[in-house]
Short mmCIF file of C-alpha atoms in Angstrom, two decimals:
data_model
loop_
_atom_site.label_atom_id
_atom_site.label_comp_id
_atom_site.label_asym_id
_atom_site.label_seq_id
_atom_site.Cartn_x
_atom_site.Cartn_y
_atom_site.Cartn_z
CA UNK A 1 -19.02 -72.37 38.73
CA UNK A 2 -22.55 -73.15 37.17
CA UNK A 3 -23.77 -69.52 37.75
CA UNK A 4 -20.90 -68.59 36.23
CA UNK A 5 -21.58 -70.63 32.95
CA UNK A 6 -25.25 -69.36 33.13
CA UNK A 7 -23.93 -65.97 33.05
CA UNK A 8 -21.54 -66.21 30.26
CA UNK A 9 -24.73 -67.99 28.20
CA UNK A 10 -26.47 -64.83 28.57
CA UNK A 11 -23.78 -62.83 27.38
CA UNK A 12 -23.34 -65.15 24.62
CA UNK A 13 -26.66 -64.77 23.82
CA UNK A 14 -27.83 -63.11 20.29
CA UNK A 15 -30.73 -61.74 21.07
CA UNK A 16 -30.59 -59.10 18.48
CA UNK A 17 -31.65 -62.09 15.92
CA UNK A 18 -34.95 -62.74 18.15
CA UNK A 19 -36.13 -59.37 17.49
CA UNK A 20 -39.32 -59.36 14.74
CA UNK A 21 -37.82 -59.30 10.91
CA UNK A 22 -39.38 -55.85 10.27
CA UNK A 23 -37.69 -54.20 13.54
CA UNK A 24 -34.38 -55.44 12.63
CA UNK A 25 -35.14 -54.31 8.47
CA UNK A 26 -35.56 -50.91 10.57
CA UNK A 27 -32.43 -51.22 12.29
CA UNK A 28 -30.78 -51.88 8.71
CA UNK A 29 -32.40 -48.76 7.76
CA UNK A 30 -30.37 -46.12 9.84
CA UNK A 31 -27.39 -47.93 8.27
CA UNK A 32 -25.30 -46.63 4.97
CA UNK A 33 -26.87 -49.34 2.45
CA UNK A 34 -23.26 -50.56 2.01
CA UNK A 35 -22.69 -51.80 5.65
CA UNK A 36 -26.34 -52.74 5.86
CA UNK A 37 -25.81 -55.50 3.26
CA UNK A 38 -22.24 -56.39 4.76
CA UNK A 39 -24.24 -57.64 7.84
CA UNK A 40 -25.09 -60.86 5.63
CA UNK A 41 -22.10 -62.47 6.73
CA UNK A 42 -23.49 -62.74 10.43
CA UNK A 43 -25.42 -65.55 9.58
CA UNK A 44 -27.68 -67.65 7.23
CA UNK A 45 -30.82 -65.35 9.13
CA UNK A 46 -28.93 -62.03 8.11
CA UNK A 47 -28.10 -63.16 4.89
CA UNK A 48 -31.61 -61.54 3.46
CA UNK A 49 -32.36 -58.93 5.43
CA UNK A 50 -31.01 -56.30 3.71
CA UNK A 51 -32.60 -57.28 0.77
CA UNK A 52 -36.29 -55.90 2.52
CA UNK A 53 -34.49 -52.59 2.94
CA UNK A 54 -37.28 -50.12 1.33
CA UNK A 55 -35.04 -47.50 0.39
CA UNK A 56 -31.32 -47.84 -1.02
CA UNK A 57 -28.36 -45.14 -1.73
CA UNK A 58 -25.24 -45.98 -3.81
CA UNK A 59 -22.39 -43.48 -3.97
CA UNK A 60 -19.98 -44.49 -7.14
CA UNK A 61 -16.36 -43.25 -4.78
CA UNK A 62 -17.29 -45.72 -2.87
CA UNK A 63 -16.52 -48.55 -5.31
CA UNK A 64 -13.82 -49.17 -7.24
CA UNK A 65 -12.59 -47.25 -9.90
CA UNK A 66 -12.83 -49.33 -12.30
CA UNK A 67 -15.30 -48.24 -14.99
CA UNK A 68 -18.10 -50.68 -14.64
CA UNK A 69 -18.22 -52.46 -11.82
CA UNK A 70 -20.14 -49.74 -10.03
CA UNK A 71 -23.02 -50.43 -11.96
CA UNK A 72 -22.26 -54.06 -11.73
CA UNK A 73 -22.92 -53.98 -8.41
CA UNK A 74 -26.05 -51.68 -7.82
CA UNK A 75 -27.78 -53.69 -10.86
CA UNK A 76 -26.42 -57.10 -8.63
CA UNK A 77 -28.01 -55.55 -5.61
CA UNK A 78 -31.31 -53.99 -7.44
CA UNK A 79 -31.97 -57.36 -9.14
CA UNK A 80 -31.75 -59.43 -5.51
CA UNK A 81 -33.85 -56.83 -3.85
CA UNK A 82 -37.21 -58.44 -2.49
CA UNK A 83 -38.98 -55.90 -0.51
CA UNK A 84 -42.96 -55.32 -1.38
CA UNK A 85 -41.77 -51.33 -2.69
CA UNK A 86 -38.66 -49.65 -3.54
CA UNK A 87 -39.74 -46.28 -1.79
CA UNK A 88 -36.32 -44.44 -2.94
CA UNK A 89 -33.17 -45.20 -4.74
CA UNK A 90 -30.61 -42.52 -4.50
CA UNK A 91 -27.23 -42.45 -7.26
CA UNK A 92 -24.03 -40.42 -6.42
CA UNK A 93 -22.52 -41.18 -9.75
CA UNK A 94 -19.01 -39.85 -11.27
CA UNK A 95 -18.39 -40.59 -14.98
CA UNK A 96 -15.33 -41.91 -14.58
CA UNK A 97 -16.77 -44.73 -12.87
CA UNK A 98 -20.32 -45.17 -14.10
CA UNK A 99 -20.68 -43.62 -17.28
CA UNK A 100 -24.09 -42.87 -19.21
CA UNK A 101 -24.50 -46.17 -20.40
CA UNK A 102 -24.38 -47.71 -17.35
CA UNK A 103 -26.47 -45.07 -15.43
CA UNK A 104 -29.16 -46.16 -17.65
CA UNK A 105 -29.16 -49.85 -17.05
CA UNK A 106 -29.13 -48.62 -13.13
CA UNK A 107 -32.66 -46.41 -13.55
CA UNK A 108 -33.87 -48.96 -15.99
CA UNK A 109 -33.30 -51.65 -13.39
CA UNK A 110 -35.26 -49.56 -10.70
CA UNK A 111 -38.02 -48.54 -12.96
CA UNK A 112 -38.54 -52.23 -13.88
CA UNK A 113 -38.72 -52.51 -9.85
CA UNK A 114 -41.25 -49.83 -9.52
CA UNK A 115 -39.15 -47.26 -7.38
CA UNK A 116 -41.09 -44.50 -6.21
CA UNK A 117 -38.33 -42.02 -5.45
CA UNK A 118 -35.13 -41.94 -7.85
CA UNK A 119 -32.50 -39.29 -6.95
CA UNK A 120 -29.72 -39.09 -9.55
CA UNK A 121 -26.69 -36.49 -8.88
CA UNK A 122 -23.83 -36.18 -11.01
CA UNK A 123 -20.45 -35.47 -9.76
CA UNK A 124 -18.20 -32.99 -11.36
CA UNK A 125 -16.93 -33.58 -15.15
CA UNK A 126 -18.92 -34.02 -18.18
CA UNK A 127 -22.28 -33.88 -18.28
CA UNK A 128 -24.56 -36.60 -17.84
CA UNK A 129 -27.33 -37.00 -19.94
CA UNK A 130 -30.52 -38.61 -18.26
CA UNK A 131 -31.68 -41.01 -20.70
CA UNK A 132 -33.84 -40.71 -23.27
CA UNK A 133 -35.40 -44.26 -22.99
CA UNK A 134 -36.82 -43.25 -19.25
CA UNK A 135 -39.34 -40.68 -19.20
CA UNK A 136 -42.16 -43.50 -18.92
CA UNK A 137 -42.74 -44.62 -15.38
CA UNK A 138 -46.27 -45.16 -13.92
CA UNK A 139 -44.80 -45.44 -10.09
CA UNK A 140 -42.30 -42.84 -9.62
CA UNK A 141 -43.63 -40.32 -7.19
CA UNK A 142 -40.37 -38.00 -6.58
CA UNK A 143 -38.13 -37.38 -9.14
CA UNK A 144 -34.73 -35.55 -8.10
CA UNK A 145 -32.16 -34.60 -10.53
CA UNK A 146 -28.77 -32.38 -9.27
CA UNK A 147 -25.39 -30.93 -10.69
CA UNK A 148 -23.73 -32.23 -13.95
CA UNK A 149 -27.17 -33.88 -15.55
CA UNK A 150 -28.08 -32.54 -18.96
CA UNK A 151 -31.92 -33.01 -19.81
CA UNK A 152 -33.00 -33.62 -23.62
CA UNK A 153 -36.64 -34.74 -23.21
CA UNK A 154 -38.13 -36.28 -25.97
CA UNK A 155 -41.98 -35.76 -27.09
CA UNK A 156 -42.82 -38.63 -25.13
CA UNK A 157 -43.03 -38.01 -21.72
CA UNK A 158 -45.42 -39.79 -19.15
CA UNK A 159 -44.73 -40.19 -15.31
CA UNK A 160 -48.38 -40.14 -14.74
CA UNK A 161 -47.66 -40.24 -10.63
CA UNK A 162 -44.98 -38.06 -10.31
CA UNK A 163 -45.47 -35.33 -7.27
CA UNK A 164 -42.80 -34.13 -6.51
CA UNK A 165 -40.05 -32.57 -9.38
CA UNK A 166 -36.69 -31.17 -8.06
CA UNK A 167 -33.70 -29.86 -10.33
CA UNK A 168 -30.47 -28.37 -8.82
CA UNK A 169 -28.16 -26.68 -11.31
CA UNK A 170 -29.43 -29.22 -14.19
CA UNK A 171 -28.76 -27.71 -17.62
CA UNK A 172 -31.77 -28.25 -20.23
CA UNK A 173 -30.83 -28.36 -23.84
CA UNK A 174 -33.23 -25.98 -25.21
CA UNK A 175 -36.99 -24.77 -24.37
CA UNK A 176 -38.68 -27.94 -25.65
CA UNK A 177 -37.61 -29.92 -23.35
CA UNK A 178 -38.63 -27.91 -20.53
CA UNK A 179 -42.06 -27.47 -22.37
CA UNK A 180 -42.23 -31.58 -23.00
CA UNK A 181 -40.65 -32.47 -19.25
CA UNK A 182 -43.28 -29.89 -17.82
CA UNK A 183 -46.12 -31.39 -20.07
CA UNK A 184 -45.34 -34.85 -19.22
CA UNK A 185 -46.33 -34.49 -15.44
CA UNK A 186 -49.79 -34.19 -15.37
CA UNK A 187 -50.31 -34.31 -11.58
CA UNK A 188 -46.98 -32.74 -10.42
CA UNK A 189 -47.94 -30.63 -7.03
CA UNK A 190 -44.49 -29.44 -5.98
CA UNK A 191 -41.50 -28.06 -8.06
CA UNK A 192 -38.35 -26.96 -6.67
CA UNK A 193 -35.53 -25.48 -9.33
CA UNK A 194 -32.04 -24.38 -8.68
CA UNK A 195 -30.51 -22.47 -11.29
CA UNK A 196 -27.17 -22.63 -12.45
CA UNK A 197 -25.96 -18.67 -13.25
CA UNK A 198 -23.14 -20.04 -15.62
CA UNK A 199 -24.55 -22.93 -17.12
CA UNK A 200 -28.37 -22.50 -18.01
CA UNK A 201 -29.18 -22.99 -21.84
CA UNK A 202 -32.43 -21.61 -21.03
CA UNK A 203 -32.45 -18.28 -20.32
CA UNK A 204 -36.27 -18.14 -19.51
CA UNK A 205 -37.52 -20.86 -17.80
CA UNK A 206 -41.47 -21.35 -18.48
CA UNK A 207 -43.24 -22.73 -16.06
CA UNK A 208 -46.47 -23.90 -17.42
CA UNK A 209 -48.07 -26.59 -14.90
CA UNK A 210 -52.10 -26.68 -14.14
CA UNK A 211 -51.47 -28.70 -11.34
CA UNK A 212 -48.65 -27.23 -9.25
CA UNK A 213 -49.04 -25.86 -5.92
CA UNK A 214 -45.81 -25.43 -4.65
CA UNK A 215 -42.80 -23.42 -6.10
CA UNK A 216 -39.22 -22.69 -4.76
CA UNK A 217 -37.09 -20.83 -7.10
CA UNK A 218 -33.17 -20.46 -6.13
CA UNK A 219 -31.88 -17.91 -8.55
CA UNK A 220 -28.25 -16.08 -8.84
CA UNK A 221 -28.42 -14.32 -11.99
CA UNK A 222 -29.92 -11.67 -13.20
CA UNK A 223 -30.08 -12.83 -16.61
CA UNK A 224 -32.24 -16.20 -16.16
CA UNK A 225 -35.67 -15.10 -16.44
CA UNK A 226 -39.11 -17.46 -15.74
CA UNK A 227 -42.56 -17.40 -16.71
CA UNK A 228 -45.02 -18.41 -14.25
CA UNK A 229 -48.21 -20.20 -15.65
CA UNK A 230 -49.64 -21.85 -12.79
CA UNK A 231 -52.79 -21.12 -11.75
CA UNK A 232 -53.51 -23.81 -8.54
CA UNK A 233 -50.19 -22.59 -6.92
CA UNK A 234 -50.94 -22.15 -3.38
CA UNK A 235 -47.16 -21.76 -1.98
CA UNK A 236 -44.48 -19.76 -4.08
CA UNK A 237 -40.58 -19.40 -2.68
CA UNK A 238 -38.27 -16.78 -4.50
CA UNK A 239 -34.71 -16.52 -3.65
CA UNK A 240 -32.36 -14.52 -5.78
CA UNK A 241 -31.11 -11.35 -7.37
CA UNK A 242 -34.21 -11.36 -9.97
CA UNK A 243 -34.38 -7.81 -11.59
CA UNK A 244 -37.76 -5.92 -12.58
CA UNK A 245 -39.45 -8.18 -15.54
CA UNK A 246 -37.40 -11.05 -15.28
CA UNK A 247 -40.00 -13.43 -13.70
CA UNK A 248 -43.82 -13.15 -14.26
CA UNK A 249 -46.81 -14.63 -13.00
CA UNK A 250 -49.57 -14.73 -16.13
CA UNK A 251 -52.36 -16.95 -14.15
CA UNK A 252 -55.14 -15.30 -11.90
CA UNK A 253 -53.16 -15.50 -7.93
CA UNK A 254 -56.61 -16.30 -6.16
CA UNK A 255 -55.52 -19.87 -5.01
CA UNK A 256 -51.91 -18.19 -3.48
CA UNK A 257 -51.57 -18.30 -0.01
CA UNK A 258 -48.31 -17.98 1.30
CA UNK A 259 -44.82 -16.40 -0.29
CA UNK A 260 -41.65 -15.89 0.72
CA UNK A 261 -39.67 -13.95 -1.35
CA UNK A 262 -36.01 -12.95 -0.59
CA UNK A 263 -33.67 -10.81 -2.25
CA UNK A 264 -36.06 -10.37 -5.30
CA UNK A 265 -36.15 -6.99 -6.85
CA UNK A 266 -39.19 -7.30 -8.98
CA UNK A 267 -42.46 -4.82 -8.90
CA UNK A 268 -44.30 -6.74 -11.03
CA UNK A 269 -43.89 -9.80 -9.31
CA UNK A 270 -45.43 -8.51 -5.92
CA UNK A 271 -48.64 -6.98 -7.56
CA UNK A 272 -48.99 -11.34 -8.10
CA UNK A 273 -49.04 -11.34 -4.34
CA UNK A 274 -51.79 -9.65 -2.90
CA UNK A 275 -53.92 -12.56 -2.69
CA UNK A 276 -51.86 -14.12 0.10
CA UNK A 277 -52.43 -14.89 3.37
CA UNK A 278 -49.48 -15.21 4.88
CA UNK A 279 -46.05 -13.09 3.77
CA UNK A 280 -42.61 -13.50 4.61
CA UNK A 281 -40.17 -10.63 2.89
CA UNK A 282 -36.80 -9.70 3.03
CA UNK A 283 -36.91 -6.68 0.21
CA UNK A 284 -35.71 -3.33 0.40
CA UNK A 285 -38.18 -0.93 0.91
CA UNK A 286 -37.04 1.10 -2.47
CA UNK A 287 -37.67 -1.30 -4.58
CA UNK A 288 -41.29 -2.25 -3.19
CA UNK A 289 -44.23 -1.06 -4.64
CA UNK A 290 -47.01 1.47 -3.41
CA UNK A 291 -50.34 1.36 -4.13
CA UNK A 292 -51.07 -2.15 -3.13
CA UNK A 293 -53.81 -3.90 -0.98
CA UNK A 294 -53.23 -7.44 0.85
CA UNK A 295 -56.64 -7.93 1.93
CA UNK A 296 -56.18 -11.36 2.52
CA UNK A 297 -53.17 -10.82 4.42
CA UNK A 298 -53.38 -12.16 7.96
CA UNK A 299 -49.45 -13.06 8.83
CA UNK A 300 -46.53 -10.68 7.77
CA UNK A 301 -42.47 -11.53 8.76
CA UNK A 302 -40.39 -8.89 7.90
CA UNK A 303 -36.48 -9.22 8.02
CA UNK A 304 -35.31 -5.71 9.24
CA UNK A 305 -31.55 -6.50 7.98
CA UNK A 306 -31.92 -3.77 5.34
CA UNK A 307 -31.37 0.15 5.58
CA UNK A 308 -34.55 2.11 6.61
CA UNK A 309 -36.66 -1.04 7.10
CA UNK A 310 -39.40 0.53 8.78
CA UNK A 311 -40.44 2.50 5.59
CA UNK A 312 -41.37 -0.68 4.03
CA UNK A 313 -43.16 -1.99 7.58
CA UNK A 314 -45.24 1.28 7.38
CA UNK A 315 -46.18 0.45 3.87
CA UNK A 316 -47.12 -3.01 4.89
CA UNK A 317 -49.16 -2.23 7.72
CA UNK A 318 -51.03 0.46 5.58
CA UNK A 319 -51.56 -2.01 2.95
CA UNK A 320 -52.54 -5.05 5.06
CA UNK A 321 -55.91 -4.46 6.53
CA UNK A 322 -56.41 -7.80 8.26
CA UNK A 323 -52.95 -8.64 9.74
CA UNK A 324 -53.17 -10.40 12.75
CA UNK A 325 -49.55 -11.60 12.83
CA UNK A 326 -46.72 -9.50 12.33
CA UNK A 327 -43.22 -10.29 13.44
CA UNK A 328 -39.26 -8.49 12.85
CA UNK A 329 -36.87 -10.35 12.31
CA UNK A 330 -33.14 -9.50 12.28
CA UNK A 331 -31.82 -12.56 11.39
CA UNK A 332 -27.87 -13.55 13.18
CA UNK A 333 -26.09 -14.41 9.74
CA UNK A 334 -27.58 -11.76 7.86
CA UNK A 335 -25.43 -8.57 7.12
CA UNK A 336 -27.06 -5.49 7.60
CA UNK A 337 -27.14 -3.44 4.33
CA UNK A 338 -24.34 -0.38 4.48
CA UNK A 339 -26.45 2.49 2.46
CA UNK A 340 -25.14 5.15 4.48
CA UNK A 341 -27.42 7.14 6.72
CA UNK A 342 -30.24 5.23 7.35
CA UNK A 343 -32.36 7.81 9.18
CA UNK A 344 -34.43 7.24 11.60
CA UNK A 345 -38.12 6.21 12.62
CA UNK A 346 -40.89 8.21 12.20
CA UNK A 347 -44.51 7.73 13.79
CA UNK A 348 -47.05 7.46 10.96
CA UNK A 349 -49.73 10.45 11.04
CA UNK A 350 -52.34 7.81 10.80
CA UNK A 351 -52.31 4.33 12.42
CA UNK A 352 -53.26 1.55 10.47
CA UNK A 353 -56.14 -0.22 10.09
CA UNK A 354 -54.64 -3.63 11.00
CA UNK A 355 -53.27 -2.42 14.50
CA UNK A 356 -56.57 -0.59 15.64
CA UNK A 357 -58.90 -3.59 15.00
CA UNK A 358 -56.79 -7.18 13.97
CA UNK A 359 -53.36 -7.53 15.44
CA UNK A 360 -53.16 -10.00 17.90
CA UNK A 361 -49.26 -11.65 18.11
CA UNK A 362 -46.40 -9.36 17.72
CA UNK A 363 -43.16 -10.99 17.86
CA UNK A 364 -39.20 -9.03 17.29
CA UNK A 365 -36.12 -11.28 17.27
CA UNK A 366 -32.81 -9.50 17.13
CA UNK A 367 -29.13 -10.34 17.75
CA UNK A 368 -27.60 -7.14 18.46
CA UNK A 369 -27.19 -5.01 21.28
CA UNK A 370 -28.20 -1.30 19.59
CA UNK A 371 -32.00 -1.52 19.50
CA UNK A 372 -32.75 2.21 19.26
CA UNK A 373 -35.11 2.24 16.40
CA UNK A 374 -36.37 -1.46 16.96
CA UNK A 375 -37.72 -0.47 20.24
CA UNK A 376 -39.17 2.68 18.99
CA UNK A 377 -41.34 0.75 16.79
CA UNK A 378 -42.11 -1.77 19.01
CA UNK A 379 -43.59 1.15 21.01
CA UNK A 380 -45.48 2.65 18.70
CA UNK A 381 -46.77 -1.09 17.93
CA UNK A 382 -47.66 -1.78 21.66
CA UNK A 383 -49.46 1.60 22.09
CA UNK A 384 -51.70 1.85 18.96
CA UNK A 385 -52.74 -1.95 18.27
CA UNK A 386 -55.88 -2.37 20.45
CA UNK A 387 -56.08 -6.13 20.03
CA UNK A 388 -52.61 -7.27 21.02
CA UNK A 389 -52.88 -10.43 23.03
CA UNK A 390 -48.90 -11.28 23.23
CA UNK A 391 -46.12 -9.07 22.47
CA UNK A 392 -42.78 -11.42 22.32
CA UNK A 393 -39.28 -9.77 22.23
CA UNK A 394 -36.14 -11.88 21.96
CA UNK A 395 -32.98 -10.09 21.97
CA UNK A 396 -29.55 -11.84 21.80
CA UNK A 397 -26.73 -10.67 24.10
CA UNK A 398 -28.51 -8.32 26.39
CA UNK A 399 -26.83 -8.25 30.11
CA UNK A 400 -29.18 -8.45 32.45
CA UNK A 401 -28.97 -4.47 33.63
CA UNK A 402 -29.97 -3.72 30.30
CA UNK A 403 -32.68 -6.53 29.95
CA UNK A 404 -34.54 -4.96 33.19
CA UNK A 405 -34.33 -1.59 31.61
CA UNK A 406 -35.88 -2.59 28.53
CA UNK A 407 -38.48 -4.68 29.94
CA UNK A 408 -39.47 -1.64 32.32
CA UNK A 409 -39.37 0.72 29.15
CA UNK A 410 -42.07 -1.83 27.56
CA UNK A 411 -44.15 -2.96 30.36
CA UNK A 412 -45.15 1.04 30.75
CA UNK A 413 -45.95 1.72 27.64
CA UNK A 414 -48.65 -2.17 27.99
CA UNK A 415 -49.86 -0.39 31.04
CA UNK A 416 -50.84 2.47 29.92
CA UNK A 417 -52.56 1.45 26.07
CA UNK A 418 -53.33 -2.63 26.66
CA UNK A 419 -53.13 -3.98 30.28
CA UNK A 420 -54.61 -7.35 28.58
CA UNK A 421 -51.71 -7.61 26.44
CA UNK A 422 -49.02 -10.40 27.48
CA UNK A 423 -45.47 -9.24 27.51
CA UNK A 424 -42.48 -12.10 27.24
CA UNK A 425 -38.22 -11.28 27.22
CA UNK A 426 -36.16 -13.52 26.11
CA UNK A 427 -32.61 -13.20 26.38
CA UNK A 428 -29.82 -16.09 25.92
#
């Protein structure tokens, strides 16, 4: 009877309240803020915790919808919050619940608690306009701004620690406020924009930061242009159906590293890019231009989802002196580009400088069955690069009678031009 009383005491036993304050804060964490701060009913001990929680998010459908008390609430909770730094404050507002007015009084609120992240998105409807009154902040680190938010930026502009800058399908009202928004981040290091192809004011974006060293561009229209003035840039991502001219790079390229440009159809733009280092394209080989020397070049990935890719892998390897890392990649959601007769592969009359003396790692990663021309390459590859330390091929799908076949089919060719070369299959 007594062990059994023992035993229901340690059942009864809360020992999730003896853990240290900042472990259970962490706990709190991993929680959606709302049920974090519901936990200070438990008891008079959880009745603050929540209120050390570093980072918050507020989603207006989850209140009521009456307009007001949204903003009632976060500025309730914002105004009680106690922890040393508000790393990040996120807003999923509607404006039928939280209109601008009150959106402002929310970011005012976390300004005055020196927030270093503030993500603001704006549901579908009118258009938000980020307030005027709050381009001053000397804390805020990461500024992310997404869908229905119009930007109007006055002359004065100052967020003097802001790193980080990223705008999905925001609308701008007219060039100046790009120009002042841009201006107004004097040590901003990363910029990511989204375009929106139906509702961009701006038709050419200038980008015109001294700082900046990283770039992602997501772009859907061939009628949004950008000008590129960035001369630290060090990382530069380009996704999108840009034509010829529509985005250029003015600044000297000699602190780019790495690219990856996708579905960009742009000369001009890769002349910008022979500076790199490393190189990740998925171009058509048409639309690439001759001529050019990556000297700096020591990594290429090439997606081979496009008609006659191996015209533009010849011109790559030609062009890329110093490549010690090249790998083909076919990639599983990708749809292979229907241009009629693609032709086939033809052995260069001269092999390139990069496979006789550099290339080390050669890596192809496909997810079909019909490797005709891929393995042809790969051949050529294995025999002529007299450095190759590790040759990996993974191939999607292959039985296993066809798996021994190919690997046989490789391993003679290794035997024959590089028995130090390393050769891996991997098939799931």
């Amino acid at each position: 009877m007594q062990k059994s009383m023992i035993n229901q005491g340690i059942l009864n036993e809360d020992r999730i309240s003896e853990l240290p304050e900042a472990l259970l804060v962490l706990i709190l964490s991993l929680l959606p803020t709302e049920d974090a701060i519901a936990t200070s009913v438990l008891s008079k001990q959880w009745q603050s915790l929540w209120k050390l929680l570093p980072k918050l998010k507020f989603n207006s459908h989850h209140h009521s919808n009456e307009l007001g008390t949204f903003s009632k609430n976060v500025c309730k909770v914002l105004l009680s919050h106690k922890a040393p730094v508000l790393q990040s404050l996120r807003l999923m507002v509607c404006l039928e619940m939280c209109n601008a007015m009150d959106t402002e009084k929310l970011i005012e609120t976390a300004f005055a608690r020196n927030v270093r992240e503030l993500v603001l998105h704006a549901g579908a409807g009118e258009w938000l306009l980020y307030p005027k009154t709050l381009y001053i902040s000397e804390t805020l680190e990461t500024l992310e701004l997404k869908f229905f938010v119009l930007v109007d930026v006055p002359s004065s502009v100052l967020f003097k620690s802001l790193r980080t800058l990223r705008l999905h399908y925001v609308d701008f009202k007219n060039d100046e406020s790009v120009f002042n928004l841009l201006s107004g981040c004097p040590n901003l290091e990363n910029l990511l924009v989204h375009r929106d192809p139906f509702n961009s004011t701006v038709k050419t974006l200038i980008i015109a930061v001294p700082s900046l060293q990283r770039l992602t561009i997501y772009n859907y229209s061939n009628k949004l242009g950008y000008v590129i003035k960035a001369p630290s840039l060090k990382y530069l991502k380009i996704v999108g159906n840009l034509g010829d001219g529509s985005c250029l790079i003015e600044n000297n390229t000699t602190e780019l590293v790495e690219a990856n440009i996708i579905h960009v159809i742009n000369e001009k733009l890769m002349k910008s890019l022979t500076s790199v280092k490393r190189l990740s394209l998925q171009v058509s080989a048409l639309k690439f231009p001759t001529g050019r020397i990556f000297y700096q070049l020591e990594y290429l990935e090439l997606c081979i989802n496009y008609a006659a890719w191996w015209n533009l892998l010849t011109l790559m390897l030609d062009s890329s002196p110093k490549l010690q890392v090249l790998k083909l990649i076919d990639p599983q959601l990708s749809r292979r580009e229907d241009l009629g007769d693609q032709g086939k592969w033809n052995q260069p009359n001269n092999v390139a400088e990069c496979l006789l003396r550099h290339l080390k790692t050669f890596v192809l990663i496909s997810y079909k069955e019909e490797l005709k021309e891929e393995i042809e390459v790969a051949k050529y590859i294995l025999k002529n690069a007299n450095c190759l330390k590790k040759a990996t091929f993974s191939i999607k799908g292959l039985n296993s009678d066809k798996r021994v076949e190919m690997l046989e089919e490789l391993e003679s060719v290794v035997r024959v031009s590089n028995s130090s070369c390393q050769l891996l299959l991997l098939c799931k």
